[in-house]
mmCIF file of the C-alpha atoms, coordinates in Angstrom:
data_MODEL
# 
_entry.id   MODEL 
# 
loop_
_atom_site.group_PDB 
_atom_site.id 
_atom_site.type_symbol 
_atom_site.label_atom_id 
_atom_site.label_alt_id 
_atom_site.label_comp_id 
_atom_site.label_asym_id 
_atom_site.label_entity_id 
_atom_site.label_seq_id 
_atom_site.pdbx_PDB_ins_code 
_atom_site.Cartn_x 
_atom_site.Cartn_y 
_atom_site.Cartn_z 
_atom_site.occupancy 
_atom_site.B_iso_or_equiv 
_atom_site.pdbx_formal_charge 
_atom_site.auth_seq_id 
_atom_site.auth_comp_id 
_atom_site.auth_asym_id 
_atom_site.auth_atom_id 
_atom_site.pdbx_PDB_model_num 
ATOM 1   C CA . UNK A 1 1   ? 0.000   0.000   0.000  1.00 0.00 ? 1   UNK A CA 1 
ATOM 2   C CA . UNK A 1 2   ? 1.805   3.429   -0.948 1.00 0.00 ? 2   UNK A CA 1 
ATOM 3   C CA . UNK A 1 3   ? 2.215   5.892   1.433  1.00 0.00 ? 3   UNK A CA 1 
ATOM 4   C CA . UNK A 1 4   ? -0.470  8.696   1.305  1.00 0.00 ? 4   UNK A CA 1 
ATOM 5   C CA . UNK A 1 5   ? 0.738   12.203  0.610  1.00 0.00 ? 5   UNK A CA 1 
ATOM 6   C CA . UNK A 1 6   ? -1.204  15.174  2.853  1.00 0.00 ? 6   UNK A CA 1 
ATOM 7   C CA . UNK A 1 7   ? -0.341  18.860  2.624  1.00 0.00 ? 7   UNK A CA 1 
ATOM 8   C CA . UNK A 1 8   ? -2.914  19.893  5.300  1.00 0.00 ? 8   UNK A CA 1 
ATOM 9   C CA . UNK A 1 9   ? -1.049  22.309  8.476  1.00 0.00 ? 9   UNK A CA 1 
ATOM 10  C CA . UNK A 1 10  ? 0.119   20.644  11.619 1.00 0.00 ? 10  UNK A CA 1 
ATOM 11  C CA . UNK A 1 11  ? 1.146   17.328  9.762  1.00 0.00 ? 11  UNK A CA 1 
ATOM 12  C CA . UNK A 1 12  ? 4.518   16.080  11.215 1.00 0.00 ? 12  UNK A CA 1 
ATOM 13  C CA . UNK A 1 13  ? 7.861   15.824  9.011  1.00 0.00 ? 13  UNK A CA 1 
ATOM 14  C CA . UNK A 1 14  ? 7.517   12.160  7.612  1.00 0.00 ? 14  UNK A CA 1 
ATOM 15  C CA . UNK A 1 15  ? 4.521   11.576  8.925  1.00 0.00 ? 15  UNK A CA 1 
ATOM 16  C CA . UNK A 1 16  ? 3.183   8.354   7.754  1.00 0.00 ? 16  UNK A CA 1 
ATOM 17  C CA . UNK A 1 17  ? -0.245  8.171   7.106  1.00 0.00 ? 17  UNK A CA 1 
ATOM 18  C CA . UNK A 1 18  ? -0.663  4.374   6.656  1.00 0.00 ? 18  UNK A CA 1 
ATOM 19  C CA . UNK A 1 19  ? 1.630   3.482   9.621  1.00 0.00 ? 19  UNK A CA 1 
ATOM 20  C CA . UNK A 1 20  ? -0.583  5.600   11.505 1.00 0.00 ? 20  UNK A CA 1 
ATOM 21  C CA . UNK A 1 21  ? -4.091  4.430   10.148 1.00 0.00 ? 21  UNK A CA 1 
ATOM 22  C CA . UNK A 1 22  ? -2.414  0.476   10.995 1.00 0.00 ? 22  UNK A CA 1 
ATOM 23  C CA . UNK A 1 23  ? -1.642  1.649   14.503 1.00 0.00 ? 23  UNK A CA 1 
ATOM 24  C CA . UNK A 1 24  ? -5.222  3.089   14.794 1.00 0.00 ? 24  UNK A CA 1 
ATOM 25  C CA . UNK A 1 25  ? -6.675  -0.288  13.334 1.00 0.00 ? 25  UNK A CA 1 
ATOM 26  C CA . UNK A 1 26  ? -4.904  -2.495  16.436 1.00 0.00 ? 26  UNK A CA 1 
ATOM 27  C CA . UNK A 1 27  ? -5.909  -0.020  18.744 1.00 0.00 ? 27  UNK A CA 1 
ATOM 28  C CA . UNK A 1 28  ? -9.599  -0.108  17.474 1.00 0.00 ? 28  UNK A CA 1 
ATOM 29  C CA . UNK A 1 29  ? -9.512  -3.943  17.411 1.00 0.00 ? 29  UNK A CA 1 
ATOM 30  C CA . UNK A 1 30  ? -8.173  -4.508  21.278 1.00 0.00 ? 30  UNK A CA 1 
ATOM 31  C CA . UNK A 1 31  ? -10.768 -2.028  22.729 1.00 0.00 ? 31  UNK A CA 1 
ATOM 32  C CA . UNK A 1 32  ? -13.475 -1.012  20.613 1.00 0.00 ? 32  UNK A CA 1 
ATOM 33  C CA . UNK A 1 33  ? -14.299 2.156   19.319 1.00 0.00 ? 33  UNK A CA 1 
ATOM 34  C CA . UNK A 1 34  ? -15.342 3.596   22.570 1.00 0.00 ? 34  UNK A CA 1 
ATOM 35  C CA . UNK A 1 35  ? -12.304 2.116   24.193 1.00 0.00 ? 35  UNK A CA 1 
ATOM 36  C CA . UNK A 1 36  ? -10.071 4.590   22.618 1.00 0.00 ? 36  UNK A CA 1 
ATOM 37  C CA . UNK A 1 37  ? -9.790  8.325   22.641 1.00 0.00 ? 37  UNK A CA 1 
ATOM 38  C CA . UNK A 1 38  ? -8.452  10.690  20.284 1.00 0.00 ? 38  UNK A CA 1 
ATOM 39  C CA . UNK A 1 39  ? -5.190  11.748  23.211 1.00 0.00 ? 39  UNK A CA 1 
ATOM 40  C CA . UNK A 1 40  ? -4.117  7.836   22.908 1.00 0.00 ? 40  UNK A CA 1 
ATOM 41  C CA . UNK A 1 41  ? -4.835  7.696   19.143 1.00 0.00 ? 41  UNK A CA 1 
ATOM 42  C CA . UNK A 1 42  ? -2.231  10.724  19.224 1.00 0.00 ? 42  UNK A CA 1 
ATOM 43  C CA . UNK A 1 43  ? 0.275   9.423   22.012 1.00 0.00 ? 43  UNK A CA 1 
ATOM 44  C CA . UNK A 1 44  ? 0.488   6.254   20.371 1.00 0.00 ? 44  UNK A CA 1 
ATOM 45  C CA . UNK A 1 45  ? 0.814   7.280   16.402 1.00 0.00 ? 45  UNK A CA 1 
ATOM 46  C CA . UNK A 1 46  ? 2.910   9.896   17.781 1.00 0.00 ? 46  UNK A CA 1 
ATOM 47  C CA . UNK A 1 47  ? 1.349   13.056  16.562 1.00 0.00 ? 47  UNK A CA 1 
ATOM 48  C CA . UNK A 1 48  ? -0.377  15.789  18.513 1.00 0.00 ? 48  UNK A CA 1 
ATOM 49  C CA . UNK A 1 49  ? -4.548  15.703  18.584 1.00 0.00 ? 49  UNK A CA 1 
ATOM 50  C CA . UNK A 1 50  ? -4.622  18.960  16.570 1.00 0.00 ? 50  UNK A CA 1 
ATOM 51  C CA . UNK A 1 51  ? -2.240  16.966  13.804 1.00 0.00 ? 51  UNK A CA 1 
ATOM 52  C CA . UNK A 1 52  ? -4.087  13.864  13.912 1.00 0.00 ? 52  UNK A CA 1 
ATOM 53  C CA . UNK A 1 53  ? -7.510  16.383  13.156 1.00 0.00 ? 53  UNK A CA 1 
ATOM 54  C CA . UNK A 1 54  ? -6.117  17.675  10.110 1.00 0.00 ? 54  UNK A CA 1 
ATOM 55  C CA . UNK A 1 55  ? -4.416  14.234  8.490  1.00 0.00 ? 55  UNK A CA 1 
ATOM 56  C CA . UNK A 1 56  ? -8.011  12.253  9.577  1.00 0.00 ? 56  UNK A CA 1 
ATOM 57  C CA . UNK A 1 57  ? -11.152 14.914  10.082 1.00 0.00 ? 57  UNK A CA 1 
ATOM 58  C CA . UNK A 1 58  ? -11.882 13.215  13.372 1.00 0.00 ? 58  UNK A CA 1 
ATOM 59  C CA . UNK A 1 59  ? -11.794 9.755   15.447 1.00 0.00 ? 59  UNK A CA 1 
ATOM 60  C CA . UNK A 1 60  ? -14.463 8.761   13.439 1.00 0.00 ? 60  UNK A CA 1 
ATOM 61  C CA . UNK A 1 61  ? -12.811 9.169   10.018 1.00 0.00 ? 61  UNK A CA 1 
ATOM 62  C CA . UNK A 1 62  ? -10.250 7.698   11.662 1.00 0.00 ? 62  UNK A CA 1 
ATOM 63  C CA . UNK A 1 63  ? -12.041 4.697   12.323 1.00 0.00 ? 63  UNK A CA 1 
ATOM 64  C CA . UNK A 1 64  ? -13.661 4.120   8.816  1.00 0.00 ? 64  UNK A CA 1 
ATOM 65  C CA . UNK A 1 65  ? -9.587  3.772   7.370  1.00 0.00 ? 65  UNK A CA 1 
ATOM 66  C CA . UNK A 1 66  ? -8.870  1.242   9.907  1.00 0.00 ? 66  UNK A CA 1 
ATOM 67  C CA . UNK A 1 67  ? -11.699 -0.551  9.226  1.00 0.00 ? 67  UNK A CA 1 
ATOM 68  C CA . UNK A 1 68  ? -11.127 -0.353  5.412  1.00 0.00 ? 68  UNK A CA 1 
ATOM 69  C CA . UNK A 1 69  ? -7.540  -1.271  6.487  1.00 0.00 ? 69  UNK A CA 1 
ATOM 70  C CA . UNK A 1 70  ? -8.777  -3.984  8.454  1.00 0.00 ? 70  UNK A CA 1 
ATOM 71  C CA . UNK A 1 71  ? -10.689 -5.626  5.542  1.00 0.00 ? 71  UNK A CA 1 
ATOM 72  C CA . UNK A 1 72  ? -7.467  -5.308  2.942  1.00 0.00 ? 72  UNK A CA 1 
ATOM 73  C CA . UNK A 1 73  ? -5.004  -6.935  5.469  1.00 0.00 ? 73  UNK A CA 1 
ATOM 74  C CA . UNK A 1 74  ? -7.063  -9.331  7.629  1.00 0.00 ? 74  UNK A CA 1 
ATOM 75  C CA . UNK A 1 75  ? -10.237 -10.076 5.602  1.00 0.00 ? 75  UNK A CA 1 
ATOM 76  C CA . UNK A 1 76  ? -8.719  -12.504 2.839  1.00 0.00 ? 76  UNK A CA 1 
ATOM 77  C CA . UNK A 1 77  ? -9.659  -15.642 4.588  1.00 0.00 ? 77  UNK A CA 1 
ATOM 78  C CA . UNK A 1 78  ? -13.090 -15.447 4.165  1.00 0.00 ? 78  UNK A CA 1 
ATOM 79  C CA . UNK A 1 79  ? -12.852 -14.984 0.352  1.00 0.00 ? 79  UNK A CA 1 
ATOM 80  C CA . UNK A 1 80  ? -10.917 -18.467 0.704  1.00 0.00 ? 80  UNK A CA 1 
ATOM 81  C CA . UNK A 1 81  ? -12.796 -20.116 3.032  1.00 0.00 ? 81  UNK A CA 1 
ATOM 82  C CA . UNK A 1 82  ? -15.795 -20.141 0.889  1.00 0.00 ? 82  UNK A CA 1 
ATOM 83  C CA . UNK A 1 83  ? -14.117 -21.017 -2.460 1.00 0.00 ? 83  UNK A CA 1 
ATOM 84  C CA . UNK A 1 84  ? -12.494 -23.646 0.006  1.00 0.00 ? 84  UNK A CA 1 
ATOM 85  C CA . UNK A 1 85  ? -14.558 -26.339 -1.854 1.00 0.00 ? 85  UNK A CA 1 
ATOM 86  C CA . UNK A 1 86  ? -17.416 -27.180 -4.406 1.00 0.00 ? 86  UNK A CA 1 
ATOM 87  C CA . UNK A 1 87  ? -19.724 -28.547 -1.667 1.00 0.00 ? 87  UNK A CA 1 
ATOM 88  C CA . UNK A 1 88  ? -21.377 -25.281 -0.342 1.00 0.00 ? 88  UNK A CA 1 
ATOM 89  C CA . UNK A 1 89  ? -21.788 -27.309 3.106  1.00 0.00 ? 89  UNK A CA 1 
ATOM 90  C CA . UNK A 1 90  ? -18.149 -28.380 3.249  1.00 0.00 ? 90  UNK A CA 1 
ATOM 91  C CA . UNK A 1 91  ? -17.440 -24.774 2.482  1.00 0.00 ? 91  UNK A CA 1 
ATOM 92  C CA . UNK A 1 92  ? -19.325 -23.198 5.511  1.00 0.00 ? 92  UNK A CA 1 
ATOM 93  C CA . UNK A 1 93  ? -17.505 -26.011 7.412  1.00 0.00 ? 93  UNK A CA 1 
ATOM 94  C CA . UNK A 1 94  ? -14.204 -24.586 6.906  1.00 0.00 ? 94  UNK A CA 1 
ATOM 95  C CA . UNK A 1 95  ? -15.931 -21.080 7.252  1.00 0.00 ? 95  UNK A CA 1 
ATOM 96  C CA . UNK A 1 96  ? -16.733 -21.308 10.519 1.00 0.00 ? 96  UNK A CA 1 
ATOM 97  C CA . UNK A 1 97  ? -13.325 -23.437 11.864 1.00 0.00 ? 97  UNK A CA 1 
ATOM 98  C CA . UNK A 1 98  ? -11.265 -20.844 10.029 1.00 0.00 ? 98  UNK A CA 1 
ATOM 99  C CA . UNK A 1 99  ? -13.269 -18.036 12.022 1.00 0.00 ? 99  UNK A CA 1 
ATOM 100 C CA . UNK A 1 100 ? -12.847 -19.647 15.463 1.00 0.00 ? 100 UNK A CA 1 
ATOM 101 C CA . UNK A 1 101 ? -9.175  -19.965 14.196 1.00 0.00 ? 101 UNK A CA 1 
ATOM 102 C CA . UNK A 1 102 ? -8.596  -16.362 13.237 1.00 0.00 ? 102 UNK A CA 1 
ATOM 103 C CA . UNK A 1 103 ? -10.817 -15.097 15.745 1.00 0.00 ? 103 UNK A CA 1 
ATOM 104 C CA . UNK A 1 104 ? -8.382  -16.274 18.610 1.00 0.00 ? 104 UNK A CA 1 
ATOM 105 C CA . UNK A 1 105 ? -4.932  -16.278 16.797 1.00 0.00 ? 105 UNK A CA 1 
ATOM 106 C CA . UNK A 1 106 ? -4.162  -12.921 18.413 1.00 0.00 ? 106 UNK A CA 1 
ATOM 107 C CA . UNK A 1 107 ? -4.537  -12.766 22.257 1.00 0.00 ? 107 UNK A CA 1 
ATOM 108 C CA . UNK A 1 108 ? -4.220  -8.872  22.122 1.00 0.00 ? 108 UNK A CA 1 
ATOM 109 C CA . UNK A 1 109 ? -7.046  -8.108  19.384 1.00 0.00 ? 109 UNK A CA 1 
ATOM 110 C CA . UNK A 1 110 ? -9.073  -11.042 19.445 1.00 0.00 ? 110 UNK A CA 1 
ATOM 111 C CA . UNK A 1 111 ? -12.545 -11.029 17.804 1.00 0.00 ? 111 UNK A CA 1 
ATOM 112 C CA . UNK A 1 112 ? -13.078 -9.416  14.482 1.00 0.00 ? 112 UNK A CA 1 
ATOM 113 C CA . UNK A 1 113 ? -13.112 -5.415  14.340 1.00 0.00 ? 113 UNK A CA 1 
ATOM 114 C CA . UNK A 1 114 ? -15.855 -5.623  12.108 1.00 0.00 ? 114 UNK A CA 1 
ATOM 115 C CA . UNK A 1 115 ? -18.314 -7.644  14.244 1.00 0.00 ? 115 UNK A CA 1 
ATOM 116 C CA . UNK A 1 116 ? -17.202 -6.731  17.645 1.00 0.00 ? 116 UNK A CA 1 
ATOM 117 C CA . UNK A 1 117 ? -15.991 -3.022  17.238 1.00 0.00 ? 117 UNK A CA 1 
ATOM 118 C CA . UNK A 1 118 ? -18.906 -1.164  17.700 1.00 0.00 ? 118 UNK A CA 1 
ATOM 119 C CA . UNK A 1 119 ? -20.089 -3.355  20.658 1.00 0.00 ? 119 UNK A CA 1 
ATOM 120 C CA . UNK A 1 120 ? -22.115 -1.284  22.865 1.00 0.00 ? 120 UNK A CA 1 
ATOM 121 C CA . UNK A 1 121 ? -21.339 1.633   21.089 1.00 0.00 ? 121 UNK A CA 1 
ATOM 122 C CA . UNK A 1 122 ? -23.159 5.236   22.176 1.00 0.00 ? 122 UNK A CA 1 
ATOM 123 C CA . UNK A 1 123 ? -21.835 6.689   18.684 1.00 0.00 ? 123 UNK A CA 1 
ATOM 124 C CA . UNK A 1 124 ? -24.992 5.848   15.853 1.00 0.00 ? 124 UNK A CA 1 
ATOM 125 C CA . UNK A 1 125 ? -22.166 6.959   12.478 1.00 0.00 ? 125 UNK A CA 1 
ATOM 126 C CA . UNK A 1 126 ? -19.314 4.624   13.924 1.00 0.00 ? 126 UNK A CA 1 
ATOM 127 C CA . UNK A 1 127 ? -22.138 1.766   14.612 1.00 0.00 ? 127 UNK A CA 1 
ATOM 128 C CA . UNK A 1 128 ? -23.230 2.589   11.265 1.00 0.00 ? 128 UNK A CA 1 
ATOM 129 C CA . UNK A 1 129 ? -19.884 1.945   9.312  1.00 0.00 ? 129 UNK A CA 1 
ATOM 130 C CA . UNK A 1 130 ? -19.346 -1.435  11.132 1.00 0.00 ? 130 UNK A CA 1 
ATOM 131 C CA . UNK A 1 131 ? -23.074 -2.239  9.966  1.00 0.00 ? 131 UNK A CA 1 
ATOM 132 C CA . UNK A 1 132 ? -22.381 -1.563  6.206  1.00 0.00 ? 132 UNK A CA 1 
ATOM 133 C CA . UNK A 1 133 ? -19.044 -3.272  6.569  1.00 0.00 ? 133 UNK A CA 1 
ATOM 134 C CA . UNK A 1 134 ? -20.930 -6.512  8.258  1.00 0.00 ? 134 UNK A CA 1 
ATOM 135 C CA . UNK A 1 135 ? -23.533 -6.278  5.778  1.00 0.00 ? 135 UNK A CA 1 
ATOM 136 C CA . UNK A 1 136 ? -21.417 -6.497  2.909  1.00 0.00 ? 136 UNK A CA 1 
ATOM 137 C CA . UNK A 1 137 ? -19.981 -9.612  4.502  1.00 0.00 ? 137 UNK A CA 1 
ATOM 138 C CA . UNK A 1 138 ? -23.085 -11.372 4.906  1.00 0.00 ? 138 UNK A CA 1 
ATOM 139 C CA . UNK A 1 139 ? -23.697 -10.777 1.237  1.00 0.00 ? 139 UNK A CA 1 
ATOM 140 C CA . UNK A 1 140 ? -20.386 -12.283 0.074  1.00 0.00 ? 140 UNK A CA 1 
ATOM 141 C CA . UNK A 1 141 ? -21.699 -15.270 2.066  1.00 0.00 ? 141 UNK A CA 1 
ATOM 142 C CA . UNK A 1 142 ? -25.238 -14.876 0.870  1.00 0.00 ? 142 UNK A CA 1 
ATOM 143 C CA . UNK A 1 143 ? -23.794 -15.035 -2.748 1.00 0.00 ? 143 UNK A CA 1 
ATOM 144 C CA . UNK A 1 144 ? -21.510 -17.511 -1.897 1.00 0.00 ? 144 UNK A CA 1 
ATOM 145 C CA . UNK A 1 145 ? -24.885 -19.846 -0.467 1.00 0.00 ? 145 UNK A CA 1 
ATOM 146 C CA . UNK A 1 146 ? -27.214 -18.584 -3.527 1.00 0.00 ? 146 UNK A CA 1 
ATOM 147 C CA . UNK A 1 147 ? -24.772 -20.682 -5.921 1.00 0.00 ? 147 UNK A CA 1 
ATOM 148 C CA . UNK A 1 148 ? -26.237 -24.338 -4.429 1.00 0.00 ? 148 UNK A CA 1 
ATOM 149 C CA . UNK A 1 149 ? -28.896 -24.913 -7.735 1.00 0.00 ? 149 UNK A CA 1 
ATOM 150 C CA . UNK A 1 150 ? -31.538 -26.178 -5.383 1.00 0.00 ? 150 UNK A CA 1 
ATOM 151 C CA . UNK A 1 151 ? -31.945 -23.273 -2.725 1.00 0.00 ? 151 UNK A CA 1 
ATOM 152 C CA . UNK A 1 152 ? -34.518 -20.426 -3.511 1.00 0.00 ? 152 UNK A CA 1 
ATOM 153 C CA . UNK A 1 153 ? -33.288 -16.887 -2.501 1.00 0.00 ? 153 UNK A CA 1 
ATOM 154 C CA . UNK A 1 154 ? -35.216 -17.227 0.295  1.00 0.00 ? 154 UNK A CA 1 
ATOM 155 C CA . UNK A 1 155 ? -33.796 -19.517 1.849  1.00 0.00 ? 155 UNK A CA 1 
ATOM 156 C CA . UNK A 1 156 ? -30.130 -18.606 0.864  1.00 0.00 ? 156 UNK A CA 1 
ATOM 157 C CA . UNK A 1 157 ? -30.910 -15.732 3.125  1.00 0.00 ? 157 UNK A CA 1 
ATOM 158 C CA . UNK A 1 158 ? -31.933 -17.626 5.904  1.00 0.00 ? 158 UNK A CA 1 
ATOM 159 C CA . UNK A 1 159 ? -28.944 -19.879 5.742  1.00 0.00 ? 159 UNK A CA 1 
ATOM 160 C CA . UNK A 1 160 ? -26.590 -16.995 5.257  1.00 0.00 ? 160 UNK A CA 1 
ATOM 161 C CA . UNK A 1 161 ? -28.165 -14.797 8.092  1.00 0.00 ? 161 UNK A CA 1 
ATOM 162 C CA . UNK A 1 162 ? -27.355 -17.944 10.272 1.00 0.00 ? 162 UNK A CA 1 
ATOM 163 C CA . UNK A 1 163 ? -23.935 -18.007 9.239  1.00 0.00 ? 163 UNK A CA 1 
ATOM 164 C CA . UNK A 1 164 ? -23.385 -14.457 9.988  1.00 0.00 ? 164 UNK A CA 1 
ATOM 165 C CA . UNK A 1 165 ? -25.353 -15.680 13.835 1.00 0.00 ? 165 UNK A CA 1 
ATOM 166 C CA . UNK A 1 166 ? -22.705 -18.007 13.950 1.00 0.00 ? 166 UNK A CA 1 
ATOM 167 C CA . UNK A 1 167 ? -19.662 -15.169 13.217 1.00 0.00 ? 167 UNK A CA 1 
ATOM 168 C CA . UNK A 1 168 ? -20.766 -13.263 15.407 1.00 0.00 ? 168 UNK A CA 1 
ATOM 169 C CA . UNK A 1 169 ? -21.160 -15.373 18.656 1.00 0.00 ? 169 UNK A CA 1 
ATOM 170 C CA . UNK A 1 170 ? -17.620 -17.162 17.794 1.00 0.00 ? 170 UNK A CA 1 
ATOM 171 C CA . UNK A 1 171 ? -16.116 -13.306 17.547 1.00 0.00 ? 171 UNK A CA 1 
ATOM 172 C CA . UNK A 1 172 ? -17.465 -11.970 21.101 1.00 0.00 ? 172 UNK A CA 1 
ATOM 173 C CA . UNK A 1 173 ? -16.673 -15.462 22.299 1.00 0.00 ? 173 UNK A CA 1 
ATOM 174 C CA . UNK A 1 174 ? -13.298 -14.844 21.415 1.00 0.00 ? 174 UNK A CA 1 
ATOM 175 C CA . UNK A 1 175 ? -12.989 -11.274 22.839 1.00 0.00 ? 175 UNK A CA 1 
ATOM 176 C CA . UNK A 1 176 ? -14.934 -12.501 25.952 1.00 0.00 ? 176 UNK A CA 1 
ATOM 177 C CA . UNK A 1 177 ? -11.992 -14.809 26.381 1.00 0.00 ? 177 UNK A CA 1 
ATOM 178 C CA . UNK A 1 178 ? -13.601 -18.308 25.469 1.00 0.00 ? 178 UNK A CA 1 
ATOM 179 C CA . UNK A 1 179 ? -10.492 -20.875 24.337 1.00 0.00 ? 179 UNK A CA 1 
ATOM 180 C CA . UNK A 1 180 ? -9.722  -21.954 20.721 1.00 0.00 ? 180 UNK A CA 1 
ATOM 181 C CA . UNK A 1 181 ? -10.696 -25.470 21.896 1.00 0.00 ? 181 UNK A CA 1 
ATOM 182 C CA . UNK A 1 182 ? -14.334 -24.473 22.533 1.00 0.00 ? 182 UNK A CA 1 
ATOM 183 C CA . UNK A 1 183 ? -14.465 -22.223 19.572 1.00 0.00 ? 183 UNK A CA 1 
ATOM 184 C CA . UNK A 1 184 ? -13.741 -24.779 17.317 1.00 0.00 ? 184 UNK A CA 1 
ATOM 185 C CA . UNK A 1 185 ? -16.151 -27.393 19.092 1.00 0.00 ? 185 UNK A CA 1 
ATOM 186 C CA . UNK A 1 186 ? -18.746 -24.736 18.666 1.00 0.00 ? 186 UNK A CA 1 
ATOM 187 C CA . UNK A 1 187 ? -17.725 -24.256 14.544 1.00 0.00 ? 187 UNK A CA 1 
ATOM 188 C CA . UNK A 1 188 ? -18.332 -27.920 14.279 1.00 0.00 ? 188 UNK A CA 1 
ATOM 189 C CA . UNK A 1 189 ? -21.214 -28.368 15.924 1.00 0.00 ? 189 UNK A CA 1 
ATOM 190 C CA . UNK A 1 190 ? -22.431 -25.293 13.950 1.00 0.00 ? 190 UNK A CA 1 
ATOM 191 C CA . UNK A 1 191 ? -21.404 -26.359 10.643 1.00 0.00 ? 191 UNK A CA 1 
ATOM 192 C CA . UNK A 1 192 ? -23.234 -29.681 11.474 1.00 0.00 ? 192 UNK A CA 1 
ATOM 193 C CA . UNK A 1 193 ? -26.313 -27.473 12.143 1.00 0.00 ? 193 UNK A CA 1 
ATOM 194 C CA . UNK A 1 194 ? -25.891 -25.758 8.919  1.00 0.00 ? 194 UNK A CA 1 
ATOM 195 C CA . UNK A 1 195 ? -25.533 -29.007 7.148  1.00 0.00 ? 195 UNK A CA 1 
ATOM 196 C CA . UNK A 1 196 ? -28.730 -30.353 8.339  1.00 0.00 ? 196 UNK A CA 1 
ATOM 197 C CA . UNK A 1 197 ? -30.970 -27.635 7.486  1.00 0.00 ? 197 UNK A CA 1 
ATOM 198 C CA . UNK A 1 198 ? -29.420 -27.317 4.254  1.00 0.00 ? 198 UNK A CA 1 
ATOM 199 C CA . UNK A 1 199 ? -30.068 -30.970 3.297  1.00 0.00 ? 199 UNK A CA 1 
ATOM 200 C CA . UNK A 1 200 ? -33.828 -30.419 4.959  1.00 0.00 ? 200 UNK A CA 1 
ATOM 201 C CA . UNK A 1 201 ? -33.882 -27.691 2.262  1.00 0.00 ? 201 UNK A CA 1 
ATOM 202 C CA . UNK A 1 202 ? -32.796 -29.482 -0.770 1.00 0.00 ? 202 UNK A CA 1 
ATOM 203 C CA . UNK A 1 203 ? -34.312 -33.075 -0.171 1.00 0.00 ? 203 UNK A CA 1 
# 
């Protein structure tokens, strides 16, 4: 990713914009967006508030580049998981194991920023971008599902808003602290779930 070039007043010598948006990304992910305030944004990037203002707009701008951030460096393996394999349920299988994988591979930001960043959030725009951003995830899945020749749209949408159920209890599992182990027993018993009601669909 080149390095952005900003003329605005108060920006540092060198400053580097995607270093700093990066920084902002892990800070977002290990506390949520309320977790973090614009003087610790600042202190940690290493800029003063009044520079970080004029390279971002405002925490919140901030926030939607880490989470488009987020999606370019850590959302690849759910492109993959789906086009794991040709059997849509085998697919979700690996969907969901991959997930409880990901989800707890990094004890210091666990969960997904997407899914779990806006938890309990008092700010309506932040809450907002994490929707759109967790909407156009369910879609990729609901696309993904919609493929299977003997599912109506209908019910690719009820299997795919399940899926995204199932994402989102193994990410606040995660950040709540739940063990890999007992993620991955609960992607297996969920894939098994999925499996069944797509076979009640298509029989």
């Amino acid at each position: 990713m080149p390095t952005k070039k900003i003329s605005r007043r108060g920006r540092p010598r060198g400053f580097d914009v995607d270093a700093a948006i990066a920084t902002a990304a892990q800070l977002f992910h290990q506390r949520g967006y309320d977790g973090v305030g614009v003087a610790e944004l600042s202190k940690t990037i290493g800029i003063t508030a009044p520079s970080l203002y004029a390279a971002f707009g405002s925490k919140r701008d901030l926030f939607e580049q880490a989470l488009q951030y987020y999606g370019a460096a850590e959302g690849g393996w759910l492109a993959a998981a789906l086009a794991s394999s040709e059997q849509l349920e085998d697919a979700i299988a690996t969907l969901f194991t991959q997930a409880a994988a990901v989800y707890s591979a990094k004890p210091d930001c666990p969960g997904c920023l997407v899914l779990d960043g806006t938890r309990n959030c008092g700010d309506q725009e932040a809450r907002a971008l994490t929707l759109t951003r967790r909407e156009m995830t369910r879609q990729v899945i609901c696309d993904r599902i919609a493929t299977h020749p003997k599912l109506t749209a209908d019910q690719a949408e009820t299997l795919a808003d399940y899926a995204m159920t199932i994402l989102v209890g193994l990410s606040s599992s995660a950040r709540d602290g739940v063990a890999v182990e007992a993620l991955q027993t609960t992607a297996q018993i969920a894939a098994g779930g999925f499996a069944e009601q797509l076979s009640h669909y298509i029989d």
